[in-house]
Tab-separated table of C-alpha atoms in Angstrom:
chain	number	residue	atom	x	y	z
A	9	MET	CA	105.862	84.026	122.705
A	10	THR	CA	103.889	82.134	125.103
A	11	ASN	CA	102.046	78.915	124.235
A	12	ASP	CA	98.964	79.885	126.322
A	13	ILE	CA	96.137	80.757	123.748
A	14	GLU	CA	93.132	82.690	124.618
A	15	SER	CA	90.149	82.825	122.897
A	16	CYS	CA	87.725	85.481	122.843
A	17	ARG	CA	84.386	85.905	121.990
A	18	THR	CA	83.933	86.901	118.997
A	19	PRO	CA	84.908	84.134	116.734
A	20	GLY	CA	87.827	84.260	114.791
A	21	THR	CA	89.758	86.876	117.307
A	22	LEU	CA	92.585	85.403	119.298
A	23	VAL	CA	94.864	87.097	121.951
A	24	TRP	CA	98.564	86.088	121.937
A	25	SER	CA	101.168	86.915	124.336
A	26	HIS	CA	104.159	88.451	123.248
A	27	PRO	CA	108.038	88.626	124.557
A	28	GLN	CA	108.197	92.185	124.298
A	29	GLN	CA	105.425	92.815	126.620
A	30	VAL	CA	102.760	93.416	124.330
A	31	GLU	CA	99.411	91.277	123.390
A	32	ILE	CA	99.116	90.075	120.022
A	33	VAL	CA	95.720	90.361	118.282
A	34	PHE	CA	94.808	88.267	115.454
A	35	GLY	CA	91.151	88.273	113.698
A	36	LEU	CA	90.444	91.970	113.388
A	37	ASP	CA	87.231	92.998	111.128
A	38	TRP	CA	88.441	95.343	108.805
A	39	THR	CA	86.408	98.316	106.457
A	40	PRO	CA	87.920	100.636	104.376
A	41	LEU	CA	87.212	104.600	105.281
A	42	VAL	CA	85.953	106.693	102.672
A	43	GLY	CA	85.817	110.493	102.885
A	44	GLY	CA	87.658	112.897	105.319
A	45	LEU	CA	88.422	112.288	108.836
A	46	PRO	CA	89.102	108.931	109.194
A	47	ALA	CA	89.995	108.653	113.090
A	48	LYS	CA	86.127	109.957	113.176
A	49	LEU	CA	84.766	107.311	110.804
A	50	GLY	CA	86.793	104.531	112.613
A	51	ARG	CA	85.634	105.413	115.995
A	52	GLY	CA	82.264	105.216	114.584
A	53	ARG	CA	82.224	102.055	112.916
A	54	ALA	CA	84.092	100.302	116.110
A	55	ARG	CA	80.813	101.659	118.020
A	56	SER	CA	78.507	100.601	115.398
A	57	LEU	CA	80.042	96.860	115.497
A	58	LYS	CA	79.866	97.035	119.648
A	59	ALA	CA	83.875	96.719	119.696
A	60	THR	CA	85.791	96.814	122.439
A	61	HIS	CA	89.440	97.771	120.473
A	62	TYR	CA	90.015	99.408	117.285
A	63	LEU	CA	92.511	100.656	114.766
A	64	VAL	CA	92.743	103.171	112.408
A	65	ALA	CA	95.513	102.580	109.667
A	66	GLY	CA	96.745	105.273	106.938
A	67	SER	CA	95.910	108.704	106.277
A	68	LEU	CA	94.457	109.515	102.894
A	69	ALA	CA	93.735	105.865	102.349
A	70	ALA	CA	92.500	104.258	105.545
A	71	VAL	CA	91.032	101.363	106.786
A	72	VAL	CA	89.532	100.539	110.363
A	73	GLY	CA	89.854	96.624	111.969
A	74	CYS	CA	87.470	96.269	114.871
A	75	GLY	CA	87.302	93.607	117.599
A	76	ILE	CA	85.931	92.602	120.836
A	77	ILE	CA	88.619	91.800	123.711
A	78	HIS	CA	87.487	90.803	126.916
A	79	LYS	CA	89.437	91.180	130.216
A	80	ARG	CA	88.886	87.788	132.016
A	81	ALA	CA	91.353	88.474	134.597
A	82	LYS	CA	90.915	86.138	137.668
A	83	ASN	CA	93.564	86.968	139.643
A	84	VAL	CA	95.666	90.195	140.456
A	85	GLY	CA	98.759	88.335	138.387
A	86	ALA	CA	96.338	88.462	135.233
A	87	GLN	CA	94.796	91.779	135.678
A	88	LEU	CA	98.621	92.946	135.661
A	89	GLU	CA	99.466	90.848	132.373
A	90	ARG	CA	96.117	92.175	130.540
A	91	SER	CA	97.512	95.500	131.424
A	92	LYS	CA	99.719	95.051	128.497
A	93	PRO	CA	98.956	96.936	125.614
A	94	PHE	CA	97.132	94.825	122.286
A	95	HIS	CA	98.588	95.010	118.768
A	96	SER	CA	97.530	94.201	115.761
A	97	ALA	CA	99.218	91.042	113.770
A	98	ALA	CA	97.595	92.121	110.510
A	99	ALA	CA	98.520	95.712	111.349
A	100	ILE	CA	102.078	94.707	112.121
A	101	PHE	CA	102.387	92.596	108.559
A	102	ALA	CA	101.157	95.928	106.773
A	103	LEU	CA	103.843	97.919	108.522
A	104	THR	CA	106.611	95.865	107.327
A	105	HIS	CA	105.008	95.190	103.952
A	106	GLN	CA	104.519	98.619	102.446
A	107	GLU	CA	105.022	97.902	98.499
A	108	GLY	CA	102.569	95.786	96.355
A	109	VAL	CA	99.917	93.198	97.436
A	110	VAL	CA	101.179	90.859	99.516
A	111	ALA	CA	99.250	87.871	101.465
A	112	ALA	CA	100.662	85.386	104.267
A	113	VAL	CA	99.018	82.079	105.458
A	114	SER	CA	100.574	80.696	108.586
A	115	LEU	CA	98.668	77.729	110.909
A	116	MET	CA	98.378	77.861	114.184
A	117	PRO	CA	98.330	74.416	116.136
A	118	SER	CA	94.759	74.323	118.183
A	119	LYS	CA	93.021	77.083	115.760
A	120	GLY	CA	93.436	76.655	112.297
A	121	TYR	CA	95.108	78.465	109.670
A	122	TRP	CA	95.106	82.314	109.453
A	123	LEU	CA	95.292	84.516	106.384
A	124	VAL	CA	95.962	88.043	106.011
A	125	ALA	CA	96.334	90.167	102.972
A	126	VAL	CA	97.879	93.881	102.238
A	127	ASN	CA	97.668	96.201	99.569
A	128	SER	CA	100.321	98.940	99.731
A	129	GLY	CA	100.526	98.833	103.645
A	130	LEU	CA	96.989	98.349	104.100
A	131	VAL	CA	95.107	95.330	105.124
A	132	LEU	CA	92.494	94.242	102.917
A	133	ALA	CA	89.060	93.357	103.966
A	134	GLN	CA	88.013	89.882	104.136
A	135	THR	CA	91.418	88.828	105.412
A	136	ASP	CA	92.934	88.595	108.951
A	137	ARG	CA	90.641	85.814	109.127
A	138	TRP	CA	90.886	82.166	110.298
A	139	TYR	CA	89.896	79.203	108.518
A	140	ALA	CA	89.339	75.789	109.367
A	141	CYS	CA	91.277	73.439	106.446
A	142	LEU	CA	93.335	74.296	103.842
A	143	ALA	CA	90.992	73.968	100.949
A	144	ASP	CA	88.859	77.045	102.133
A	145	VAL	CA	92.258	79.091	102.349
A	146	GLU	CA	92.948	78.173	98.827
A	147	ASP	CA	89.133	79.405	97.706
A	148	ALA	CA	90.060	82.351	99.538
A	149	LEU	CA	93.401	83.068	97.887
A	150	SER	CA	91.848	82.369	94.380
A	151	VAL	CA	89.643	85.319	94.918
A	152	LEU	CA	92.659	87.475	96.167
A	153	THR	CA	94.640	86.228	93.333
A	154	ALA	CA	91.651	87.400	90.621
A	155	ARG	CA	91.454	90.615	91.861
A	156	PHE	CA	95.388	91.238	92.256
A	157	PRO	CA	97.215	89.028	89.783
A	158	SER	CA	100.512	90.232	91.021
A	159	ILE	CA	99.937	89.057	94.506
A	160	GLN	CA	102.456	87.747	96.462
A	161	ILE	CA	101.919	84.868	98.867
A	162	LEU	CA	104.254	83.761	101.870
A	163	ARG	CA	103.603	80.463	103.281
A	164	SER	CA	105.077	79.610	106.995
A	165	GLN	CA	104.929	76.514	109.091
A	166	ASP	CA	103.477	76.096	112.496
A	167	LEU	CA	103.267	79.967	113.869
A	168	ASN	CA	104.500	79.288	117.615
A	169	GLN	CA	107.053	80.815	119.693
A	170	ASP	CA	109.651	78.647	118.198
A	171	ASN	CA	108.993	79.497	114.717
A	172	LEU	CA	108.110	83.441	114.386
A	173	PRO	CA	108.015	85.244	110.910
A	174	ASP	CA	110.520	87.997	110.761
A	175	TRP	CA	107.141	90.460	110.708
A	176	LEU	CA	105.934	89.866	113.576
A	177	SER	CA	109.393	90.710	115.631
A	178	GLY	CA	110.090	93.685	113.567
A	179	GLY	CA	107.406	95.853	113.243
A	180	ILE	CA	105.527	96.392	116.633
A	181	ASN	CA	105.006	100.069	117.098
A	182	LEU	CA	102.409	102.469	117.884
A	183	HIS	CA	101.212	102.494	114.688
A	184	SER	CA	100.059	98.566	115.670
A	185	ARG	CA	98.301	99.649	118.894
A	186	LEU	CA	95.013	99.290	119.252
A	187	GLN	CA	92.671	101.941	120.949
A	188	LYS	CA	90.026	100.690	123.572
A	189	VAL	CA	86.519	102.161	122.166
A	190	SER	CA	85.925	104.809	124.753
A	191	GLY	CA	82.491	105.666	126.516
A	192	THR	CA	82.673	109.206	126.261
A	193	ARG	CA	78.660	109.534	125.798
A	194	TYR	CA	78.188	108.566	129.524
A	195	PHE	CA	78.882	111.559	131.819
A	196	SER	CA	79.191	111.323	135.758
A	197	ILE	CA	78.103	114.184	137.536
A	198	PRO	CA	80.107	113.424	140.788
A	199	ALA	CA	82.997	112.222	139.041
A	200	ALA	CA	83.157	115.294	137.250
A	201	CYS	CA	83.171	117.277	140.570
A	202	MET	CA	86.293	114.794	141.920
A	203	ALA	CA	88.102	115.715	138.725
A	204	VAL	CA	87.709	119.263	139.670
A	205	LEU	CA	88.965	118.531	143.342
A	206	ILE	CA	91.811	116.660	142.503
A	207	GLY	CA	92.894	119.455	139.651
A	208	GLY	CA	92.750	121.937	142.227
A	209	LEU	CA	94.565	120.156	144.954
A	210	PHE	CA	97.319	119.642	142.372
A	211	LEU	CA	97.665	122.861	141.763
A	212	ALA	CA	97.806	123.460	145.377
A	213	ILE	CA	100.830	121.584	146.089
A	214	GLY	CA	102.533	123.276	142.840
A	215	GLY	CA	101.534	120.658	140.299
A	216	GLY	CA	100.797	123.560	137.942
A	217	GLY	CA	104.480	124.601	137.658
A	218	SER	CA	106.292	125.954	134.419
A	219	GLU	CA	108.236	122.410	133.909
A	220	PRO	CA	107.825	120.543	130.518
A	221	THR	CA	106.333	117.631	130.227
A	222	GLN	CA	108.286	115.080	129.414
A	223	LEU	CA	107.330	111.517	127.164
A	224	PRO	CA	107.429	108.256	129.173
A	225	PRO	CA	110.367	106.104	128.681
A	226	GLU	CA	108.294	104.379	126.363
A	227	GLU	CA	107.578	106.513	124.380
A	228	ASN	CA	111.397	108.275	123.844
A	229	GLY	CA	111.348	109.639	120.281
A	230	ASP	CA	115.169	108.098	119.568
A	231	ALA	CA	114.018	104.536	120.592
A	232	LEU	CA	110.555	104.654	118.652
A	233	TRP	CA	112.177	106.324	115.488
A	234	GLN	CA	114.718	103.506	115.671
A	235	GLN	CA	112.182	100.835	115.730
A	236	VAL	CA	110.959	102.196	112.009
A	237	TYR	CA	114.337	101.984	110.714
A	238	ASP	CA	114.795	98.261	112.318
A	239	ALA	CA	111.490	97.120	110.815
A	240	PHE	CA	112.373	98.359	107.528
A	241	ALA	CA	115.710	97.251	107.542
A	242	LEU	CA	114.617	93.657	108.717
A	243	MET	CA	111.897	93.772	105.672
A	244	HIS	CA	115.345	94.779	103.472
A	245	PRO	CA	118.436	92.490	103.961
A	246	ILE	CA	120.973	93.671	101.271
A	247	HIS	CA	123.636	91.637	99.089
A	248	GLN	CA	127.002	92.217	99.495
A	249	PRO	CA	129.185	91.639	96.326
A	250	GLU	CA	130.643	88.233	97.701
A	251	GLN	CA	127.368	87.052	98.681
A	252	LEU	CA	125.827	87.586	95.012
A	253	PHE	CA	129.068	85.855	93.962
A	254	ARG	CA	128.407	82.777	95.477
A	255	VAL	CA	124.741	82.909	93.918
A	256	ILE	CA	126.411	82.779	90.445
A	257	GLU	CA	129.049	79.963	91.135
A	258	ALA	CA	126.626	77.790	92.255
A	259	TRP	CA	125.447	78.428	88.356
A	260	SER	CA	128.551	76.540	87.172
A	261	GLN	CA	126.953	72.985	89.020
A	262	ALA	CA	124.251	73.396	86.784
A	263	PRO	CA	125.033	70.398	84.056
A	264	LEU	CA	125.118	71.850	80.299
A	265	SER	CA	123.527	69.439	78.036
A	266	PRO	CA	122.460	66.070	80.253
A	267	GLY	CA	121.294	63.356	78.240
A	268	GLY	CA	120.080	65.216	75.521
A	269	TRP	CA	118.560	67.982	77.101
A	270	LYS	CA	119.963	71.714	76.973
A	271	LEU	CA	120.012	74.227	79.592
A	272	LYS	CA	118.711	77.216	78.256
A	273	GLN	CA	118.161	79.536	80.986
A	274	ILE	CA	118.644	80.185	84.838
A	275	MET	CA	116.787	82.575	87.050
A	276	CYS	CA	117.634	83.133	90.726
A	277	GLU	CA	115.206	85.375	93.214
A	278	PRO	CA	116.107	86.120	96.921
A	279	LEU	CA	113.680	85.521	99.830
A	280	ARG	CA	114.698	87.004	102.918
A	281	MET	CA	118.476	86.117	103.402
A	282	ASP	CA	118.504	83.149	101.002
A	283	TRP	CA	118.184	82.706	97.448
A	284	HIS	CA	116.046	80.330	95.274
A	285	CYS	CA	117.481	79.417	92.101
A	286	ALA	CA	116.001	77.130	89.013
A	287	ALA	CA	117.667	76.231	85.485
A	288	ARG	CA	115.393	75.276	82.811
A	289	TYR	CA	116.109	73.148	80.246
A	290	GLN	CA	113.940	72.106	76.802
A	291	ARG	CA	114.398	68.406	75.146
A	292	ALA	CA	116.942	68.641	72.317
A	293	LYS	CA	117.073	64.959	71.293
A	294	ARG	CA	114.345	62.808	70.629
A	295	LEU	CA	115.772	60.068	72.949
A	296	ALA	CA	115.829	62.149	75.981
A	297	LEU	CA	114.337	61.381	78.638
A	298	SER	CA	112.829	62.910	81.997
A	299	GLU	CA	114.853	60.378	84.004
A	300	HIS	CA	117.823	61.417	82.570
A	301	LEU	CA	117.876	65.242	83.722
A	302	ASP	CA	116.837	64.203	86.946
A	303	ALA	CA	120.024	61.341	86.786
A	304	ALA	CA	122.276	64.701	86.387
A	305	LYS	CA	120.958	66.996	89.182
A	306	PRO	CA	123.489	67.774	91.732
A	307	VAL	CA	123.033	66.721	95.245
A	308	GLY	CA	120.248	68.996	97.301
A	309	TRP	CA	118.566	69.716	94.232
A	310	GLU	CA	115.244	69.183	92.917
A	311	ALA	CA	114.203	68.553	89.278
A	312	GLU	CA	110.124	69.288	87.944
A	313	PHE	CA	108.856	68.868	84.518
A	314	THR	CA	106.236	70.958	83.259
A	315	ASP	CA	105.390	69.001	79.955
A	316	LEU	CA	107.387	66.692	77.810
A	317	GLU	CA	109.482	69.011	76.326
A	318	HIS	CA	110.308	71.249	79.325
A	319	GLY	CA	112.305	70.482	82.843
A	320	VAL	CA	113.697	72.377	85.963
A	321	LEU	CA	115.827	72.003	88.213
A	322	ARG	CA	115.386	74.114	91.518
A	323	TRP	CA	117.956	74.803	94.373
A	324	ASN	CA	118.872	77.260	96.954
A	325	VAL	CA	121.719	79.446	98.311
A	326	LEU	CA	121.805	79.995	102.027
A	327	ASN	CA	122.247	82.583	103.774
A	328	ALA	CA	123.691	84.802	101.223
A	329	ALA	CA	122.149	88.288	102.326
A	330	SER	CA	122.954	90.614	105.204
A	331	ASP	CA	121.556	92.742	107.830
A	332	PHE	CA	120.902	96.325	106.061
A	333	LYS	CA	122.397	98.915	108.340
A	334	PRO	CA	120.534	102.455	107.367
A	335	VAL	CA	122.597	104.200	109.683
A	336	ALA	CA	126.205	103.098	108.736
A	337	ALA	CA	127.802	105.197	106.237
A	338	SER	CA	128.003	104.017	102.605
A	339	MET	CA	129.962	104.845	99.529
A	340	PRO	CA	129.247	108.978	98.431
A	341	LEU	CA	126.968	108.940	95.437
A	342	LYS	CA	129.415	110.629	93.502
A	343	ASN	CA	132.356	107.764	94.068
A	344	TRP	CA	129.888	104.642	93.273
A	345	LEU	CA	128.152	106.373	89.878
A	346	SER	CA	131.704	107.137	88.871
A	347	TYR	CA	132.586	103.603	89.615
A	348	LEU	CA	129.740	102.081	87.399
A	349	GLN	CA	130.768	104.523	84.939
A	350	SER	CA	134.290	103.170	84.847
A	351	VAL	CA	133.229	99.448	84.008
A	352	ALA	CA	130.464	100.205	81.831
A	353	PRO	CA	132.628	99.542	78.907
A	354	VAL	CA	132.329	95.804	79.521
A	355	PHE	CA	129.079	95.693	80.038
A	356	ASP	CA	125.675	95.941	77.486
A	357	SER	CA	124.206	98.363	79.600
A	358	ILE	CA	124.039	99.826	83.193
A	359	GLN	CA	120.468	101.973	84.016
A	360	ILE	CA	120.355	104.048	87.286
A	361	GLY	CA	117.146	105.739	88.420
A	362	THR	CA	116.261	109.005	89.572
A	363	GLY	CA	116.709	108.499	93.402
A	364	SER	CA	113.112	108.629	95.354
A	365	LEU	CA	112.753	109.135	99.098
A	366	ILE	CA	111.339	106.311	101.209
A	367	ASN	CA	108.335	107.472	103.087
A	368	MET	CA	108.551	105.680	106.598
A	369	ALA	CA	105.300	106.093	108.331
A	370	GLY	CA	107.157	108.065	111.486
A	371	PRO	CA	105.934	106.837	115.502
A	372	ILE	CA	103.413	109.291	117.412
A	373	SER	CA	103.221	109.380	121.262
A	374	SER	CA	100.085	108.323	122.854
A	375	GLN	CA	98.559	111.921	122.658
A	376	GLY	CA	98.712	111.325	118.821
A	377	VAL	CA	101.938	114.101	118.537
A	378	PRO	CA	104.088	112.968	115.434
A	379	LEU	CA	107.586	112.315	117.023
A	380	ALA	CA	110.765	114.367	115.236
A	381	ARG	CA	113.187	112.360	113.116
A	382	PRO	CA	116.321	112.143	115.202
A	383	ALA	CA	118.892	113.920	113.385
A	384	HIS	CA	121.388	110.597	113.017
A	385	LEU	CA	118.808	108.924	111.440
A	386	LYS	CA	119.093	110.432	107.734
A	387	PRO	CA	116.169	110.380	105.580
A	388	LEU	CA	116.512	106.883	103.019
A	389	ILE	CA	116.666	107.383	99.223
A	390	ARG	CA	116.057	104.430	96.833
A	391	ARG	CA	117.182	103.934	93.007
A	392	HIS	CA	116.525	101.124	90.859
A	393	ILE	CA	119.613	99.851	88.862
A	394	ALA	CA	119.657	97.552	85.896
A	395	ILE	CA	122.525	95.660	84.452
A	396	LYS	CA	123.262	93.464	81.683
A	397	GLY	CA	125.977	92.002	80.084
A	398	PRO	CA	128.080	88.911	79.713
A	399	LEU	CA	128.779	86.625	82.759
A	400	ARG	CA	132.581	87.204	82.425
A	401	SER	CA	132.012	90.862	83.204
A	402	MET	CA	130.207	90.390	86.382
A	403	SER	CA	133.558	90.254	87.972
A	404	ALA	CA	133.762	94.190	87.443
A	405	LEU	CA	130.926	94.611	89.979
A	406	LYS	CA	133.358	93.247	93.380
A	407	GLY	CA	134.039	97.008	93.760
A	408	LEU	CA	130.251	98.081	94.004
A	409	THR	CA	129.966	98.571	98.004
A	410	VAL	CA	126.982	100.707	97.994
A	411	PRO	CA	124.292	98.976	99.880
A	412	VAL	CA	122.553	96.926	96.962
A	413	ARG	CA	119.156	94.913	97.510
A	414	TRP	CA	119.144	92.594	94.299
A	415	ARG	CA	115.961	91.767	93.075
A	416	GLY	CA	116.545	88.988	90.376
A	417	LEU	CA	119.528	87.428	88.561
A	418	GLN	CA	119.131	85.830	85.331
A	419	LEU	CA	121.550	83.988	82.757
A	420	GLU	CA	120.069	83.535	78.872
A	421	LEU	CA	122.031	80.946	77.024
A	422	GLY	CA	122.350	81.096	73.432
A	423	GLU	CA	123.187	83.071	70.398
A	424	PRO	CA	126.044	85.790	71.281
A	425	VAL	CA	124.495	89.224	71.529
A	426	GLY	CA	126.618	92.599	72.267
A	427	GLN	CA	129.008	94.467	70.566
A	428	GLY	CA	132.757	93.896	70.647
A	429	ILE	CA	134.010	93.085	74.280
A	430	SER	CA	130.403	92.419	75.556
A	431	ARG	CA	129.913	90.285	72.602
A	432	SER	CA	128.964	86.687	74.487
A	433	GLU	CA	126.972	83.429	74.493
A	434	LEU	CA	126.111	83.862	78.338
A	435	THR	CA	124.039	86.912	78.756
A	436	MET	CA	123.547	87.769	82.463
A	437	SER	CA	120.736	90.575	83.668
A	438	LEU	CA	120.429	91.801	86.816
A	439	THR	CA	118.105	94.230	88.845
A	440	GLY	CA	117.705	95.887	92.260
A	441	GLU	CA	117.862	99.073	94.206
A	442	VAL	CA	120.730	101.380	95.801
A	443	PHE	CA	119.796	102.534	99.187
A	444	GLU	CA	121.683	106.220	99.796
A	445	SER	CA	121.561	108.482	102.761
A	446	ASN	CA	119.774	111.445	102.048
A	447	GLU	CA	122.572	113.877	103.424
C-alpha cells in the first residue's frame, strides 16, 4: 500500500492503493435493506444518493454501501491506475469478522480516525466513518456499546503501509468489490446500431462457434475459493499443545502471596498470535500495600489496582499460536474422541458440542454466477470444547493434535474441588473450538 492518499469529493470518502493491484475505499454510506430483491433495492439506493459506486452485502439480511468516487486522471498512467477495481475497506473487515459484533478504530495520518463496526458479518449503519478527534470516536463507541454490550473493540496504531492489519490483507475478494452505478436509463440509437453491426461482424468471422466460455484468469474458481479459505484461516489461528503449555508455564512466574496479597485467579485470552493474561489478587492482610504487589511483579509485567482490596498483574505471551491450514489432514474424528475418552478420568469434565458446518460465503464471478467449491477444499465443521480439571492433569492434553482454537484459559485457586484423582486446589478451565474436515 502506498503513502499516496486521494480524498474524493464526498466528505469522508478516501481511496487508497493496495499492493494487490486494487483500490481500497474508506467511508461509504451504509444502509440496511428491508424486503426482497436486495440487489435491486441497493441499486435504487445508490441512484437516489447520486453515488458512482455501491456494494450490496448479505442475502437474507443485507446492507448496501454507497459512495462517490471520481476518476481525476491527468495522464495515461493515472488512467491505468484508476482502471484497478475498487474494494470497500468496511466490507473486507466484515468478511473477516463473521461472528458477533466487532468494531475497529484506526488512525490514518493527515485524515483522522476511521471507525467501522459489523454485526455477524454485516457493516452497521453510521459506521465506516471518519472522525477528527478521539473524543468523537469514544462518543460513537459509547452509542455502539449501549446497543451491543458484548461488542469487541479492536484498536490499532497508525494505518499505513508498514502497519497493515491482517484483515486488510486477507479478505479482498469479489464480495468486497464495488459496482459502478450504471446509466442504463439513457439509450443511444447510434450506439445500438453500432453494437448490432459489430455483433454481425463477430458472427461472420466465426465468433459464434461452440467453444465454451472460459473465466478470465482473475476469476479462476480454485484460486478465488483458496482466497476464501485463506481469509478464514487468517482470522482463526490455532494452538498446538506446546503453545498452550507455553501459556500455562508462564503462570509459574506469578507470585502466590506477595506482601500480604493473595493470588485468586489467572485468566488468559488469545488475540491473533499472542495471549493476554491477567493474575487477580486480593488484599489478605491489613498491612499489605499496593507497592508491595507492584514490587513483586516479574520483569515485563504490569500492575494495576481497581480499588483498595484488589490488584491485577498483566503480561503477554507472544507468538503462541499457529497458522490454520484448513486443507491439511487432521486427526480423524473417531481417533481424537477416543483419545479424550481415554484421558477423561483425570478431569472433572470434558464436553464436546455437536458439530456445525461453517458457512463460508463462496466467491462469485463478475457475471454473478457462484463458483463451485473445488473438490480438494472440504467443508469445515466446528465443535465447541470445554475441559475442566486439576492443573496437574493438563499434561494429558499433549496428545490432542486435532486443530483447536482455544478461546480462554482460567485457573482458580481456593478450596479443593472435584472427586478422587481429580480433586485439587488448583482448578483449570479451558474453552475453545475444534475444527474438522467434512469428509
